[in-house]
Amino acid sequence: MAESMQGLHRSHRCTEVSNKNIGETVTVMGWVQKRRNLGSLIFIDLRDRSGLLQLVFDENNGEVFEKAKNLRSEFVIAAEGVVRQRSGAVNENMATGDIEVTVNTLRILSEAETPPFPVEEDANTREELRLKYRYLDLRKPHLQRNLKMRSDITTFIRKFMSNEGFIEIETPTLCKSTPEGARDYLVPSRVHPGCFYALPQSPQLYKQLLMCSGFDRYIQIAKCYRDEDLRADRQPEFTQVDMELSFVDVDDVIDVNERLLKALFKEILDVDVQLPIQRMTWIEAMNRYGSDKPDTRFGMELIDVTDVVKGCGFGVFTGAIENGGSVRGLNVKGQGAMPRKKIDKLVDSAKGNGAKGLAYIAMHEDGTIKSSFAKFMTDEEMDNLIKAMDGQPGDLLVFAADKNKIVWNVLGALRLELAEQLDLIDKSKFNFLWVVEFPQFEWSDEQNRFLAMHHPFTMPMDEDLDYIESDPGRVRAKAYDIVLNGSEIGGGSVRIHQADVQERMLKALGFTTEAAHEQFGFLLDAFKYGVPPHAGLAYGLDRLVMHMTGEDNIREVIAFPKVKDASCLMTEAPTAVDAKQLEELSIETIDVEEEK
Amino acid sequence: MAESMQGLHRSHRCTEVSNKNIGETVTVMGWVQKRRNLGSLIFIDLRDRSGLLQLVFDENNGEVFEKAKNLRSEFVIAAEGVVRQRSGAVNENMATGDIEVTVNTLRILSEAETPPFPVEEDANTREELRLKYRYLDLRKPHLQRNLKMRSDITTFIRKFMSNEGFIEIETPTLCKSTPEGARDYLVPSRVHPGCFYALPQSPQLYKQLLMCSGFDRYIQIAKCYRDEDLRADRQPEFTQVDMELSFVDVDDVIDVNERLLKALFKEILDVDVQLPIQRMTWIEAMNRYGSDKPDTRFGMELIDVTDVVKGCGFGVFTGAIENGGSVRGLNVKGQGAMPRKKIDKLVDSAKGNGAKGLAYIAMHEDGTIKSSFAKFMTDEEMDNLIKAMDGQPGDLLVFAADKNKIVWNVLGALRLELAEQLDLIDKSKFNFLWVVEFPQFEWSDEQNRFLAMHHPFTMPMDEDLDYIESDPGRVRAKAYDIVLNGSEIGGGSVRIHQADVQERMLKALGFTTEAAHEQFGFLLDAFKYGVPPHAGLAYGLDRLVMHMTGEDNIREVIAFPKVKDASCLMTEAPTAVDAKQLEELSIETIDVEEEK
């Protein structure tokens, strides 16, 4: 049975006790990590949030010794005793490895059944079981550390931004649904039958309105929601570090964020971020890395050989070029002897990314080459191509030929896959990069119209303003992403603050005047009454913390995450609800087998 | 048309310019508060978040002067100019009242139509209009100040709690629906047709699980949701400062919170909170103030005269007593001459609070009395009653006789009403009070069962544990509320950490074992694997900020509040949504006139 802790008061957390306390009486409380019986002595490793401390029970203290015999893993106890130099060998792996506490008083605050999996690192437990018993999984040191670091990160960000004059303002989470963008989570209204709120995909419109209100600098660490299929780095609810600034341009946003990142990484990880962070235009990022979030921790850049192979004998190349596409290659240094089977796998994954195939030249150390397309080329054509690729004996050259978008995607993905395979990435590095000058619009074959690449409130670059109607594809935006090690950790833009430009933009995106006003009327209205130039940025906090903790799944930095089907294995949410609840909301479920 | 700010960089906010800058060139940006033309000069009050600054345009600078003629209220401008001693009279009411900026360069960044109401304090604008154009309303200094103070408050709380070893952990907002408590907001699931998430009413269960996980000290400033009808101090979404601590009892929670409140009020308002804060049991609060959240800024306490009038000739009194009730009174000092009409109003509001009537004795200055019930009493009975009430010539004595609950409610409300009427409250005071030892259960006539007064996880007091089954009504809880000026700003309790006590509690609340496990199974499961004693508290942040800013409506401390019917007048949320969206969610609306 559970005993009360009445009359006892914790004096230290486990690792707050040290050899400075030798001879003192302390009271510690925590979980039994493990018990060892050594004849007349019982040893307990006591665990709390701070770490482990060894407790000793001596059979000379009969009553307490007998009680200690009952202790099992995960029992919660309170122990009062005297700190002593450790009697056995010092444990170098433990902060308190040179001391122990000889217990005089023991209370069992809570007993424990044998847990469904051992509460220790590297226990080989299925993730489903870990998530069902998340409260046990969270006892593990790495999750304790991750969530502590997450808390430290947000605490630091808030402090830094507050010092920079940012005001934290909470925006609503019961919002208006807007069809543009990802799928909304909806909330039926009881008071307004047939009507729904939407959970926010971001506080975008609200923060722009706050700039209209003159708050000047806004920050919020805000919950956001997207009802989309999940991936390793995506949850139905996620957290943004969201900011907006008035009377600024691109450089001002970048400046404050660079200083934030430098200070944050120094404070939390003792990592020095070199400023200024490199900036790269979107087009350069695509051309060099085949990605708008390039991992710059390694080279192996894309090489454009379109001009070299133009007019060559290989129809795959020339056909792509004639269709307005390009031919680009990667030089996989030192991999000329890659087995055919492995090359075939590369071809397969290229096809998975939309390529029709992958051409290659394997350059052997002896100077001979093997190529999938040499027979279509003259020797001179081959020589020129190899030269353009800086091919050396021992190298593997791979090529994709198609529309630019496909070539970039294919080679960008291949580059990452090869880097992983060949272990080219220095995982200790934190490589930051600004990607700037994104296209304003993105053509959607599916919807047969232009979509906003960032969102409809992004300001075009001044010199491209004239092309919104005449040539949307060439309009670049005052948009920027901050990329860390090949992952987009944040992004933002300067916003349109002129009502007329905003209306042109919405028109270019296919909104009728009515539709625009129905959806964004309050923003367009606000724009009539004096709007400051403004710009902002939002970080994906989960992803940022994931990188800073060195995890590769955001579930490891979220206390109670959901799984791929957006359910919670611990609470079993979502669940069926009482018919009465639905009735009050004036909704009913369809296409569901009813419980009779 | 809007000009660009390209090439300009704001050097100061308005009130960052001072007479120390005289002779310097500054660049300021903001909104035109007002324009005055004085012949050869135009004066503009420029407004930004920091305050106002006077700009001067001289007709000798022709081009800029001409441009300045176009400026109207709420235009957004950038102005570069030289700081000078003010040419006219110094304005003592303005931080920058002794200086002005003679403008050399003017850019109109955004024009403005005439706003639907003037952007200035004390403009007599309907609240509906203010909320529809919330982005304009938010430009007013008091809302700017309120939201800034709200940000300062949360920043300070986070810093303080972090220093106290609390870790901020985000808990999910797509949760499992639990019928107990207030009405949930539901979120239909797309992936699981027929199933719903609920938005959290509080992070209660999650924070208890975090204690099971060993996080030891948790804090979160969390959005919570209740689908209930709104009042002046209630919104559908509200913010809690939520905390939980392990290995503690009541005193530990109170200790850290008293230090927090003291530090917070000192930092934000320069108000000294005297520690320790007074503690009062629930029963004492009810007996003395007729309220579990007494306003102690004034006296006029309830006086129990049950024993005095027992057996008197007035049937209303004796009847109430015979029914197990009581007779209590208020001595309204110096109001013996209150006009009959006013007294009748008091009787009306007492009836509104459930009283059958209100008995009174008006004591005139000349020694005579007028009473609604003197005719039923002997002179001696009257004398004894007046003596028990400490009645003096000039006093008004009012009495309620009924069941205790009704008597408390009636006199508690009357006490507040009279204090307001008679201006008894010193509004500059911040009176804190802990109310402790709440009843564990509250009988519901409606549901014909006991309900949990706080929630089902609240620990009974040790000495009352035995009465959970036999006499639930007498069980007191280890629960505490923190009251400020008659308003509950926070509350919490020690939690049950023993699986067996928790099961008994749920049983006493009418849960079958199955129902308990269906709803709280994961918590009851967690209790099997070692639970530390734990306790917590949550503040209603909106209400706390309301008190600290001196507002009497929480809408004044929320950026984008909703109105009584839970709608947003600015965005018009909630709204109808596309049929396609509902179809994807496998729901349809009922009882709603369909749009054909």
PDB file of C-alpha atoms in Angstrom, chain A residues 203-344:
ATOM      1  CA  PRO A 203      -1.456  32.800 -37.323  1.00  0.00           C
ATOM      2  CA  GLN A 204      -0.578  34.466 -40.663  1.00  0.00           C
ATOM      3  CA  LEU A 205      -3.575  36.768 -41.084  1.00  0.00           C
ATOM      4  CA  TYR A 206      -3.758  37.662 -37.409  1.00  0.00           C
ATOM      5  CA  LYS A 207      -0.136  38.656 -37.214  1.00  0.00           C
ATOM      6  CA  GLN A 208      -0.504  40.839 -40.272  1.00  0.00           C
ATOM      7  CA  LEU A 209      -3.502  42.495 -38.613  1.00  0.00           C
ATOM      8  CA  LEU A 210      -1.406  43.046 -35.491  1.00  0.00           C
ATOM      9  CA  MET A 211       1.055  44.928 -37.659  1.00  0.00           C
ATOM     10  CA  CYS A 212      -1.873  47.002 -38.972  1.00  0.00           C
ATOM     11  CA  SER A 213      -2.651  47.682 -35.312  1.00  0.00           C
ATOM     12  CA  GLY A 214       0.822  49.054 -34.727  1.00  0.00           C
ATOM     13  CA  PHE A 215       2.276  46.417 -32.403  1.00  0.00           C
ATOM     14  CA  ASP A 216       5.465  46.762 -34.436  1.00  0.00           C
ATOM     15  CA  ARG A 217       7.113  43.501 -33.344  1.00  0.00           C
ATOM     16  CA  TYR A 218       5.105  40.379 -32.601  1.00  0.00           C
ATOM     17  CA  ILE A 219       6.161  36.914 -31.533  1.00  0.00           C
ATOM     18  CA  GLN A 220       4.134  33.880 -30.594  1.00  0.00           C
ATOM     19  CA  ILE A 221       5.004  30.282 -30.000  1.00  0.00           C
ATOM     20  CA  ALA A 222       1.774  28.983 -31.461  1.00  0.00           C
ATOM     21  CA  LYS A 223       0.027  25.687 -32.009  1.00  0.00           C
ATOM     22  CA  CYS A 224      -0.892  25.154 -35.645  1.00  0.00           C
ATOM     23  CA  TYR A 225      -2.888  22.430 -37.342  1.00  0.00           C
ATOM     24  CA  ARG A 226      -2.951  20.717 -40.722  1.00  0.00           C
ATOM     25  CA  ASP A 227      -5.152  17.766 -41.490  1.00  0.00           C
ATOM     26  CA  GLU A 228      -2.675  16.134 -43.851  1.00  0.00           C
ATOM     27  CA  ASP A 229      -1.080  12.706 -43.910  1.00  0.00           C
ATOM     28  CA  LEU A 230       1.757  12.421 -41.435  1.00  0.00           C
ATOM     29  CA  ARG A 231       5.444  11.820 -41.979  1.00  0.00           C
ATOM     30  CA  ALA A 232       8.433  11.484 -39.691  1.00  0.00           C
ATOM     31  CA  ASP A 233       8.681  15.258 -39.432  1.00  0.00           C
ATOM     32  CA  ARG A 234       4.987  16.167 -39.471  1.00  0.00           C
ATOM     33  CA  GLN A 235       2.246  15.958 -36.817  1.00  0.00           C
ATOM     34  CA  PRO A 236      -1.410  17.036 -37.058  1.00  0.00           C
ATOM     35  CA  GLU A 237      -0.703  19.691 -34.461  1.00  0.00           C
ATOM     36  CA  PHE A 238       2.674  21.346 -34.496  1.00  0.00           C
ATOM     37  CA  THR A 239       4.307  24.364 -32.959  1.00  0.00           C
ATOM     38  CA  GLN A 240       5.567  27.446 -34.727  1.00  0.00           C
ATOM     39  CA  VAL A 241       7.841  30.147 -33.450  1.00  0.00           C
ATOM     40  CA  ASP A 242       6.028  32.875 -35.290  1.00  0.00           C
ATOM     41  CA  MET A 243       7.163  36.468 -35.689  1.00  0.00           C
ATOM     42  CA  GLU A 244       6.302  39.614 -37.619  1.00  0.00           C
ATOM     43  CA  LEU A 245       7.994  43.011 -37.827  1.00  0.00           C
ATOM     44  CA  SER A 246       6.859  46.387 -39.116  1.00  0.00           C
ATOM     45  CA  PHE A 247       8.832  48.986 -41.083  1.00  0.00           C
ATOM     46  CA  VAL A 248      11.377  46.426 -42.239  1.00  0.00           C
ATOM     47  CA  ASP A 249      12.669  44.729 -45.355  1.00  0.00           C
ATOM     48  CA  VAL A 250      14.318  41.346 -45.969  1.00  0.00           C
ATOM     49  CA  ASP A 251      17.641  42.299 -44.404  1.00  0.00           C
ATOM     50  CA  ASP A 252      16.076  43.355 -41.093  1.00  0.00           C
ATOM     51  CA  VAL A 253      14.297  40.035 -40.662  1.00  0.00           C
ATOM     52  CA  ILE A 254      17.419  38.119 -41.564  1.00  0.00           C
ATOM     53  CA  ASP A 255      19.510  40.209 -39.193  1.00  0.00           C
ATOM     54  CA  VAL A 256      17.453  39.587 -36.072  1.00  0.00           C
ATOM     55  CA  ASN A 257      17.069  35.909 -36.906  1.00  0.00           C
ATOM     56  CA  GLU A 258      20.758  35.380 -37.501  1.00  0.00           C
ATOM     57  CA  ARG A 259      21.512  36.884 -34.132  1.00  0.00           C
ATOM     58  CA  LEU A 260      18.802  34.740 -32.570  1.00  0.00           C
ATOM     59  CA  LEU A 261      20.161  31.540 -34.085  1.00  0.00           C
ATOM     60  CA  LYS A 262      23.731  32.357 -33.131  1.00  0.00           C
ATOM     61  CA  ALA A 263      22.772  33.116 -29.539  1.00  0.00           C
ATOM     62  CA  LEU A 264      20.482  30.092 -29.289  1.00  0.00           C
ATOM     63  CA  PHE A 265      22.990  27.574 -30.567  1.00  0.00           C
ATOM     64  CA  LYS A 266      25.690  29.034 -28.351  1.00  0.00           C
ATOM     65  CA  GLU A 267      23.453  28.934 -25.278  1.00  0.00           C
ATOM     66  CA  ILE A 268      21.953  25.491 -25.750  1.00  0.00           C
ATOM     67  CA  LEU A 269      24.634  23.530 -27.595  1.00  0.00           C
ATOM     68  CA  ASP A 270      27.755  25.661 -27.215  1.00  0.00           C
ATOM     69  CA  VAL A 271      27.962  25.665 -31.009  1.00  0.00           C
ATOM     70  CA  ASP A 272      29.335  28.722 -32.811  1.00  0.00           C
ATOM     71  CA  VAL A 273      27.259  29.806 -35.781  1.00  0.00           C
ATOM     72  CA  GLN A 274      29.302  31.973 -38.148  1.00  0.00           C
ATOM     73  CA  LEU A 275      27.546  35.147 -39.258  1.00  0.00           C
ATOM     74  CA  PRO A 276      26.466  36.214 -41.747  1.00  0.00           C
ATOM     75  CA  ILE A 277      24.824  32.974 -42.768  1.00  0.00           C
ATOM     76  CA  GLN A 278      25.331  32.231 -46.436  1.00  0.00           C
ATOM     77  CA  ARG A 279      22.536  33.358 -48.753  1.00  0.00           C
ATOM     78  CA  MET A 280      21.682  31.603 -51.967  1.00  0.00           C
ATOM     79  CA  THR A 281      18.956  32.361 -54.462  1.00  0.00           C
ATOM     80  CA  TRP A 282      16.399  29.693 -55.083  1.00  0.00           C
ATOM     81  CA  ILE A 283      17.575  29.242 -58.655  1.00  0.00           C
ATOM     82  CA  GLU A 284      21.174  28.764 -57.552  1.00  0.00           C
ATOM     83  CA  ALA A 285      20.095  26.239 -54.920  1.00  0.00           C
ATOM     84  CA  MET A 286      18.160  24.274 -57.504  1.00  0.00           C
ATOM     85  CA  ASN A 287      20.964  24.416 -60.047  1.00  0.00           C
ATOM     86  CA  ARG A 288      23.714  23.436 -57.610  1.00  0.00           C
ATOM     87  CA  TYR A 289      21.879  21.072 -55.290  1.00  0.00           C
ATOM     88  CA  GLY A 290      18.623  20.160 -56.990  1.00  0.00           C
ATOM     89  CA  SER A 291      16.821  21.286 -53.854  1.00  0.00           C
ATOM     90  CA  ASP A 292      15.355  24.406 -52.300  1.00  0.00           C
ATOM     91  CA  LYS A 293      16.721  23.182 -48.961  1.00  0.00           C
ATOM     92  CA  PRO A 294      20.208  22.020 -49.842  1.00  0.00           C
ATOM     93  CA  ASP A 295      22.361  20.110 -47.421  1.00  0.00           C
ATOM     94  CA  THR A 296      25.635  21.989 -47.719  1.00  0.00           C
ATOM     95  CA  ARG A 297      27.566  19.739 -45.363  1.00  0.00           C
ATOM     96  CA  PHE A 298      28.992  17.996 -48.443  1.00  0.00           C
ATOM     97  CA  GLY A 299      29.684  18.852 -52.058  1.00  0.00           C
ATOM     98  CA  MET A 300      28.796  16.623 -55.007  1.00  0.00           C
ATOM     99  CA  GLU A 301      26.962  19.446 -56.699  1.00  0.00           C
ATOM    100  CA  LEU A 302      24.854  19.128 -59.833  1.00  0.00           C
ATOM    101  CA  ILE A 303      26.595  20.048 -63.072  1.00  0.00           C
ATOM    102  CA  ASP A 304      24.595  21.409 -65.973  1.00  0.00           C
ATOM    103  CA  VAL A 305      25.864  19.756 -69.172  1.00  0.00           C
ATOM    104  CA  THR A 306      23.004  20.840 -71.419  1.00  0.00           C
ATOM    105  CA  ASP A 307      25.243  22.940 -73.617  1.00  0.00           C
ATOM    106  CA  VAL A 308      27.832  20.169 -73.841  1.00  0.00           C
ATOM    107  CA  VAL A 309      25.462  17.450 -75.005  1.00  0.00           C
ATOM    108  CA  LYS A 310      23.272  19.679 -77.156  1.00  0.00           C
ATOM    109  CA  GLY A 311      23.321  18.094 -80.607  1.00  0.00           C
ATOM    110  CA  CYS A 312      25.024  14.884 -79.424  1.00  0.00           C
ATOM    111  CA  GLY A 313      23.928  11.523 -80.727  1.00  0.00           C
ATOM    112  CA  PHE A 314      22.043  10.390 -77.632  1.00  0.00           C
ATOM    113  CA  GLY A 315      18.343  10.957 -78.228  1.00  0.00           C
ATOM    114  CA  VAL A 316      17.404  10.885 -74.545  1.00  0.00           C
ATOM    115  CA  PHE A 317      19.613  13.921 -73.955  1.00  0.00           C
ATOM    116  CA  THR A 318      18.718  15.847 -77.071  1.00  0.00           C
ATOM    117  CA  GLY A 319      15.031  15.030 -76.743  1.00  0.00           C
ATOM    118  CA  ALA A 320      14.918  16.459 -73.226  1.00  0.00           C
ATOM    119  CA  ILE A 321      16.679  19.617 -74.383  1.00  0.00           C
ATOM    120  CA  GLU A 322      14.357  20.036 -77.331  1.00  0.00           C
ATOM    121  CA  ASN A 323      11.407  19.823 -74.933  1.00  0.00           C
ATOM    122  CA  GLY A 324      12.792  22.783 -73.014  1.00  0.00           C
ATOM    123  CA  GLY A 325      14.468  20.646 -70.390  1.00  0.00           C
ATOM    124  CA  SER A 326      18.068  20.109 -69.411  1.00  0.00           C
ATOM    125  CA  VAL A 327      20.718  17.481 -68.874  1.00  0.00           C
ATOM    126  CA  ARG A 328      22.586  17.526 -65.586  1.00  0.00           C
ATOM    127  CA  GLY A 329      24.933  15.192 -63.844  1.00  0.00           C
ATOM    128  CA  LEU A 330      26.555  14.261 -60.557  1.00  0.00           C
ATOM    129  CA  ASN A 331      30.165  13.205 -60.250  1.00  0.00           C
ATOM    130  CA  VAL A 332      30.200  10.514 -57.588  1.00  0.00           C
ATOM    131  CA  LYS A 333      33.884  10.671 -56.765  1.00  0.00           C
ATOM    132  CA  GLY A 334      35.714   7.360 -56.385  1.00  0.00           C
ATOM    133  CA  GLN A 335      32.652   5.233 -57.113  1.00  0.00           C
ATOM    134  CA  GLY A 336      33.590   4.169 -60.657  1.00  0.00           C
ATOM    135  CA  ALA A 337      33.705   0.564 -59.480  1.00  0.00           C
ATOM    136  CA  MET A 338      30.204   0.616 -57.995  1.00  0.00           C
ATOM    137  CA  PRO A 339      28.626  -2.787 -58.661  1.00  0.00           C
ATOM    138  CA  ARG A 340      25.959  -2.911 -61.327  1.00  0.00           C
ATOM    139  CA  LYS A 341      23.395  -3.979 -58.723  1.00  0.00           C
ATOM    140  CA  LYS A 342      23.939  -0.835 -56.694  1.00  0.00           C
ATOM    141  CA  ILE A 343      23.742   1.338 -59.789  1.00  0.00           C
ATOM    142  CA  ASP A 344      20.462  -0.348 -60.665  1.00  0.00           C
TER     143      ASP A 344
END
